[in-house]
Structure formats: C-alpha cells, structure tokens
XYZ file of C-alpha atoms in Angstrom:
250
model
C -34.979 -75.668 -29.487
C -37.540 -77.053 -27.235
C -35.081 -78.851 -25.050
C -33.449 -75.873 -24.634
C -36.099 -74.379 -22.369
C -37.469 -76.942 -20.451
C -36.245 -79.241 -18.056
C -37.400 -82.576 -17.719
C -35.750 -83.142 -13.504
C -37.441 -82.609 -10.363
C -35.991 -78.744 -9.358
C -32.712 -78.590 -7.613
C -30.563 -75.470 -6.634
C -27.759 -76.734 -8.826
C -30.071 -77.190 -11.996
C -31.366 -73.645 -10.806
C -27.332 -72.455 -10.911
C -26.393 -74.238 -13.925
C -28.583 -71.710 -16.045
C -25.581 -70.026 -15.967
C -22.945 -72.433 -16.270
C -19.734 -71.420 -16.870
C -20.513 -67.933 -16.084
C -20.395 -67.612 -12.174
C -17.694 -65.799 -10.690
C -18.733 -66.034 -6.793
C -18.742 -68.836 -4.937
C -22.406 -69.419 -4.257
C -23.317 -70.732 -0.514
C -25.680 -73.174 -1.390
C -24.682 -76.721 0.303
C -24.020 -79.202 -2.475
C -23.772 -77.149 -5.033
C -21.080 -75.750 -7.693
C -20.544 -72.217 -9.539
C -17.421 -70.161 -9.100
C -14.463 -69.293 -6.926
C -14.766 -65.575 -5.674
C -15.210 -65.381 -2.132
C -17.788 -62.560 -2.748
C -20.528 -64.103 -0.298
C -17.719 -63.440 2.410
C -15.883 -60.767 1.838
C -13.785 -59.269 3.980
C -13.909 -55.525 2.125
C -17.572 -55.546 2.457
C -16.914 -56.979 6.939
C -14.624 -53.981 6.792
C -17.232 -51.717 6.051
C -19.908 -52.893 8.182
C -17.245 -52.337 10.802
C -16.855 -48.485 9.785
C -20.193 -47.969 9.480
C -21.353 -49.341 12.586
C -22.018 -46.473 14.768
C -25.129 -45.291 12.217
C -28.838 -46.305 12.901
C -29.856 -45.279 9.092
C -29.172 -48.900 7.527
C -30.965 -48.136 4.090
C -28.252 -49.028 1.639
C -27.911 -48.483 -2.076
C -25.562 -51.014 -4.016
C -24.697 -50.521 -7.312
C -23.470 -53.368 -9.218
C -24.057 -56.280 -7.088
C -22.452 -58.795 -10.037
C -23.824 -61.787 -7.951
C -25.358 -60.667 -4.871
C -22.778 -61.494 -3.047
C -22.275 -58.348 -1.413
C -26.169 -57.892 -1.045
C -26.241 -61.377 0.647
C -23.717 -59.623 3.542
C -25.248 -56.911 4.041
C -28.571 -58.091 4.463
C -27.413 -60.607 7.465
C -25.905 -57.507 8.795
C -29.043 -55.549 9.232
C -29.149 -53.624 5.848
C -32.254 -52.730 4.161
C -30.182 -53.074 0.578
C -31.749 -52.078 -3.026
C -29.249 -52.831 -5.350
C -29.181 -52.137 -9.312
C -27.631 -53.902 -11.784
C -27.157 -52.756 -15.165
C -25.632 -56.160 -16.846
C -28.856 -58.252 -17.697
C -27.528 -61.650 -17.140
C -25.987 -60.425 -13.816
C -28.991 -59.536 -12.959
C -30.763 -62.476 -13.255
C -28.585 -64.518 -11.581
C -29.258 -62.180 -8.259
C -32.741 -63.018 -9.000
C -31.399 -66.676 -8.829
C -29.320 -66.119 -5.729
C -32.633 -64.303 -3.787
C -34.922 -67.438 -4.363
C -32.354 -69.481 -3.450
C -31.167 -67.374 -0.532
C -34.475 -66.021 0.424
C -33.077 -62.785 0.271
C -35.250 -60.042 0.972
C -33.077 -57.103 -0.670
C -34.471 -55.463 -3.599
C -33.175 -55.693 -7.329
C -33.308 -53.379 -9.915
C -32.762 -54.280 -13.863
C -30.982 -50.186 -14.779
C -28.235 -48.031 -15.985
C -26.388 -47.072 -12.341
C -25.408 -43.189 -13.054
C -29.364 -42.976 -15.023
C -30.844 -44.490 -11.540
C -28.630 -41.901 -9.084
C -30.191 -38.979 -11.296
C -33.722 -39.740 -9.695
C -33.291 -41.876 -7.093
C -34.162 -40.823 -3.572
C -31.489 -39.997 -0.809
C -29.940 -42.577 0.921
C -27.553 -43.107 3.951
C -25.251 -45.793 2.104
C -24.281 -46.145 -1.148
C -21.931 -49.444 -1.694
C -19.952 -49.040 -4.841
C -17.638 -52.084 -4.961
C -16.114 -52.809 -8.410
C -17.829 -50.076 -10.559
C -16.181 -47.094 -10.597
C -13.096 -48.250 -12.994
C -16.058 -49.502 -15.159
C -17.361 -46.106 -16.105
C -16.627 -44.056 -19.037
C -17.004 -40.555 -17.053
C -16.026 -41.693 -13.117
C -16.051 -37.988 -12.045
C -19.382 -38.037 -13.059
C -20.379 -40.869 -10.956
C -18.600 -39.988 -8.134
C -20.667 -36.196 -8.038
C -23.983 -38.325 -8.849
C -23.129 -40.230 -5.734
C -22.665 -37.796 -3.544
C -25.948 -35.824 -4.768
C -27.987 -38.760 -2.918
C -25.524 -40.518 -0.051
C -24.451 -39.350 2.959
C -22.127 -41.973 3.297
C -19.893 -44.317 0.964
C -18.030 -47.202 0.552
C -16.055 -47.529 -2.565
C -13.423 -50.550 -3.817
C -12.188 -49.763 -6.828
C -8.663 -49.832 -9.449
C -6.662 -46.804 -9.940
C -4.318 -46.008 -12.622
C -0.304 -46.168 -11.888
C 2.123 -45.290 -14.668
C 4.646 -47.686 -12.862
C 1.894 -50.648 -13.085
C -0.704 -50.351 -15.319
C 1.032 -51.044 -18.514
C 0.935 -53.546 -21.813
C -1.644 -53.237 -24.645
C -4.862 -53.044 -22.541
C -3.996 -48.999 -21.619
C -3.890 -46.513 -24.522
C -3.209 -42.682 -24.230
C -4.546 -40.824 -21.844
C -7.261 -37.867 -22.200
C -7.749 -34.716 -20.466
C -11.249 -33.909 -20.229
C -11.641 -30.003 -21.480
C -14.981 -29.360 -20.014
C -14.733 -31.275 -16.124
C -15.491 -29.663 -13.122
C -11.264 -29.758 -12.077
C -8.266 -30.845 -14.077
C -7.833 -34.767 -14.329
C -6.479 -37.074 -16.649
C -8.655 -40.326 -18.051
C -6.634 -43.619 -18.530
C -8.676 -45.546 -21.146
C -8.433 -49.062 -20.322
C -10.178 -51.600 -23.024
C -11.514 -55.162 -22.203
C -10.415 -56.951 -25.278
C -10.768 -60.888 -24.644
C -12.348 -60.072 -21.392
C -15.598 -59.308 -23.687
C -15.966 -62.993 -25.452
C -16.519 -64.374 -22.226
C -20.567 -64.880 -21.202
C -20.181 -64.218 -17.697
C -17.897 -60.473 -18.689
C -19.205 -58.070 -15.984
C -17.160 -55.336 -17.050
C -19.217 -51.944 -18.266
C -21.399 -51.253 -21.063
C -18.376 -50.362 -23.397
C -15.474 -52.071 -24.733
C -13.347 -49.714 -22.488
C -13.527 -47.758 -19.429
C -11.688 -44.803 -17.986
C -9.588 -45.083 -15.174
C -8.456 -42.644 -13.066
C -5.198 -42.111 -10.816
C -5.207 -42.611 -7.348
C -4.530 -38.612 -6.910
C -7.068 -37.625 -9.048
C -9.671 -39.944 -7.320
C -9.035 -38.611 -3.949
C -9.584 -35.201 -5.629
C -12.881 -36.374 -7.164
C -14.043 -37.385 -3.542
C -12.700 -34.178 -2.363
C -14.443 -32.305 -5.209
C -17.890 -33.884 -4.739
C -17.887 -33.320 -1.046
C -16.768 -36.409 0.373
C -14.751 -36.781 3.317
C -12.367 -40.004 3.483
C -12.584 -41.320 6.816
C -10.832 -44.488 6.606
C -8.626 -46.598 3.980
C -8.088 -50.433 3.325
C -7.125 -53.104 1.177
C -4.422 -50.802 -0.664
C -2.931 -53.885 -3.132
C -0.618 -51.671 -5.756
C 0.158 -55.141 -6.767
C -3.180 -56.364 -7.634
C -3.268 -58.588 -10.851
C -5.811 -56.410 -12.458
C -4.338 -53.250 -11.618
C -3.502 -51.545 -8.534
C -6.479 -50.868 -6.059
C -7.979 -49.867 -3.207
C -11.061 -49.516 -0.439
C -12.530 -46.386 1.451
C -14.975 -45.010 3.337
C -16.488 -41.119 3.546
C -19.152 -39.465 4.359
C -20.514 -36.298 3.463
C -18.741 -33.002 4.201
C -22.098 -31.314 5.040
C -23.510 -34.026 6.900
C-alpha cells in the first residue's frame, strides 16, 4: 500500500530509524532518538583492540559483518580507513541508515563475506567480531582470512561440552576432507529465525567449533595469537572469547 512507502512528516532521525522498528539491536547514538540496547557504538572489545593494534601506521581495516555499524562507527573515530561487508540485506541497510545519520565516511559493501575474501585485495586489519560461529565451514574462513590480513581481531563463541547443551546443539561432524582433524558442533537458530531483525548466518544452523580446535585453525592458517580478552565461559549464548594475531610471516 501507498501509505506504506511514503511518509507524510518533515524528516527526522527517528522516522529515519523507525524503518526498522523493532529490529535494532545496538543502541544508536543519535540524541533523542530510540532503537535498541547493545552497547555496540561503544564497545569495549572493539577499545581493546584499538589498544593492541596501536603501534601500526597501516590503518586500512576490513570488517566483516558490521550488523549495525556499530563497530565501523569506532573505528572510524579512531583513525581507521574501514570497508566493511555485510551479507544480511536488511543489516545492511540500516548501516546505510547509520552513515547518513552519522556522516560516516567508511565504506559498505552489500556481499557474501568468505565470496568477498576470495578476491579482495590485502589488507592490514581484518575485524571479525560475531561471525565466525555463524559460518557453516569456519576453518574455511579463518584460512580465507589469513590469505589477505596481516593482522586480526576476532570475538567469537566456542563450543564446550560442559556448556553448550539443550536442543539447539545436535551431533557433532568430523569433516573427512579438512586441512587437520577437527570436530563441527552444528548449532541451529530455531526461533531465533522468526525474528526480522535475526542477524545470524545465511542458514538455519551454523558450525561451531571448540576452543582447541580454533586455536589450531589460527595456528593452521598462520596466525600468531598475540593477546586474549573477554574469555566469558559463562556467556548466555555460549561460551566466548576475543583475540588478536598477526601473521606468522609478517
């Protein structure tokens, strides 16, 4: 319906939000105005890292999955020349949403992640916060990451046999053609997937992977973990953590 579409109000940042009603998950910093309750526009994961990473003079970051911008908004304040890709459409438009009403000069990208990594060109920083336990092959990921960054900072869930239990984990799955033995936890999103604003991944399920096997994976793809944080076994979605590494070969 025609109503639908248009607006008949002068333009205002929370008319400009409300396309989205319902769906924000970050907190937005625009005075006056209301969307969600994640502190994602200031974070202290994403402070962490700009403390880690201080010491480098390349500041041409990659994101991938920037939900909200949130993380983008940080980073840019802090001197980051940020392109970020998002491959959930409406998440995407609401960083389009967030950079008008931010003036944010970071650049967006509407795209499949691990399809973007395969001919993207090399960067110093790739930011990977909350994607990796989204992915349906996270080795795979992990190696396409470190084909193109010298450095990275990662925040993701890990699996725990002791935690991670109930009806959203069924068996687990050992890959027969991997580059080194691990074991997949498949984790599905259920109810998670009726809501509008889900920013899970582009399945119903993902694959998690242990916290032993993910240090492996780093280990494997050339990594080298310089620094941990944010280690919350008792997370209430699962346990996690936060790292940064740089490339072995640097």
């Amino acid at each position: 319906m025609l109503e639908d579409r248009y607006t008949s109000q002068a333009p205002s940042a929370q008319d400009t939000l409300d396309l989205f009603r319902g769906e924000w998950s970050s907190q937005v910093p625009v005075p006056g105005t209301c969307t969600g309750h994640a502190a994602l526009f200031r974070d202290d994961r994403i402070a962490w890292l700009i403390e880690q990473d201080q010491s480098y003079r390349d500041k041409a970051a990659l994101e991938l999955g920037p939900l909200e911008a949130g993380h983008t908004y940080m980073l840019e304040r802090s001197g980051y020349d940020v392109t970020a890709v998002e491959g959930n459409s409406r998440a995407f438009l609401k960083c389009l949403v967030v950079k008008e009403l931010l003036g944010l000069k970071s650049h967006f990208l509407f795209g499949d992640i691990n399809e973007h990594l395969k001919t993207s060109y090399p960067v110093g920083l790739c930011v990977a916060s909350g994607v990796l336990y989204h992915q349906l092959d996270p080795i795979r990921t992990l190696q396409l990451i470190a084909a193109k960054a010298q450095r990275l900072f990662l925040w993701t869930h890990y699996y725990d046999p002791n935690l991670c239990t109930g009806a959203l984990f069924s068996h687990p799955e050992t890959p027969k053609a991997a580059p080194f033995p691990h074991t997949l936890y498949p984790r599905s999103y259920l109810q998670a997937l009726e809501w509008d604003g889900f920013c899970g991944g582009p399945a119903p399920m993902a694959n998690w992977l242990s916290r032993a096997d993910l240090l492996r994976a780093l280990d494997h793809a050339g990594f080298e973990v310089l620094a941990t944080a944010f280690d919350h076994p008792t997370h209430q979605n699962g346990p996690c953590l936060a790292l940064y590494a740089i490339r072995k070969n640097r």
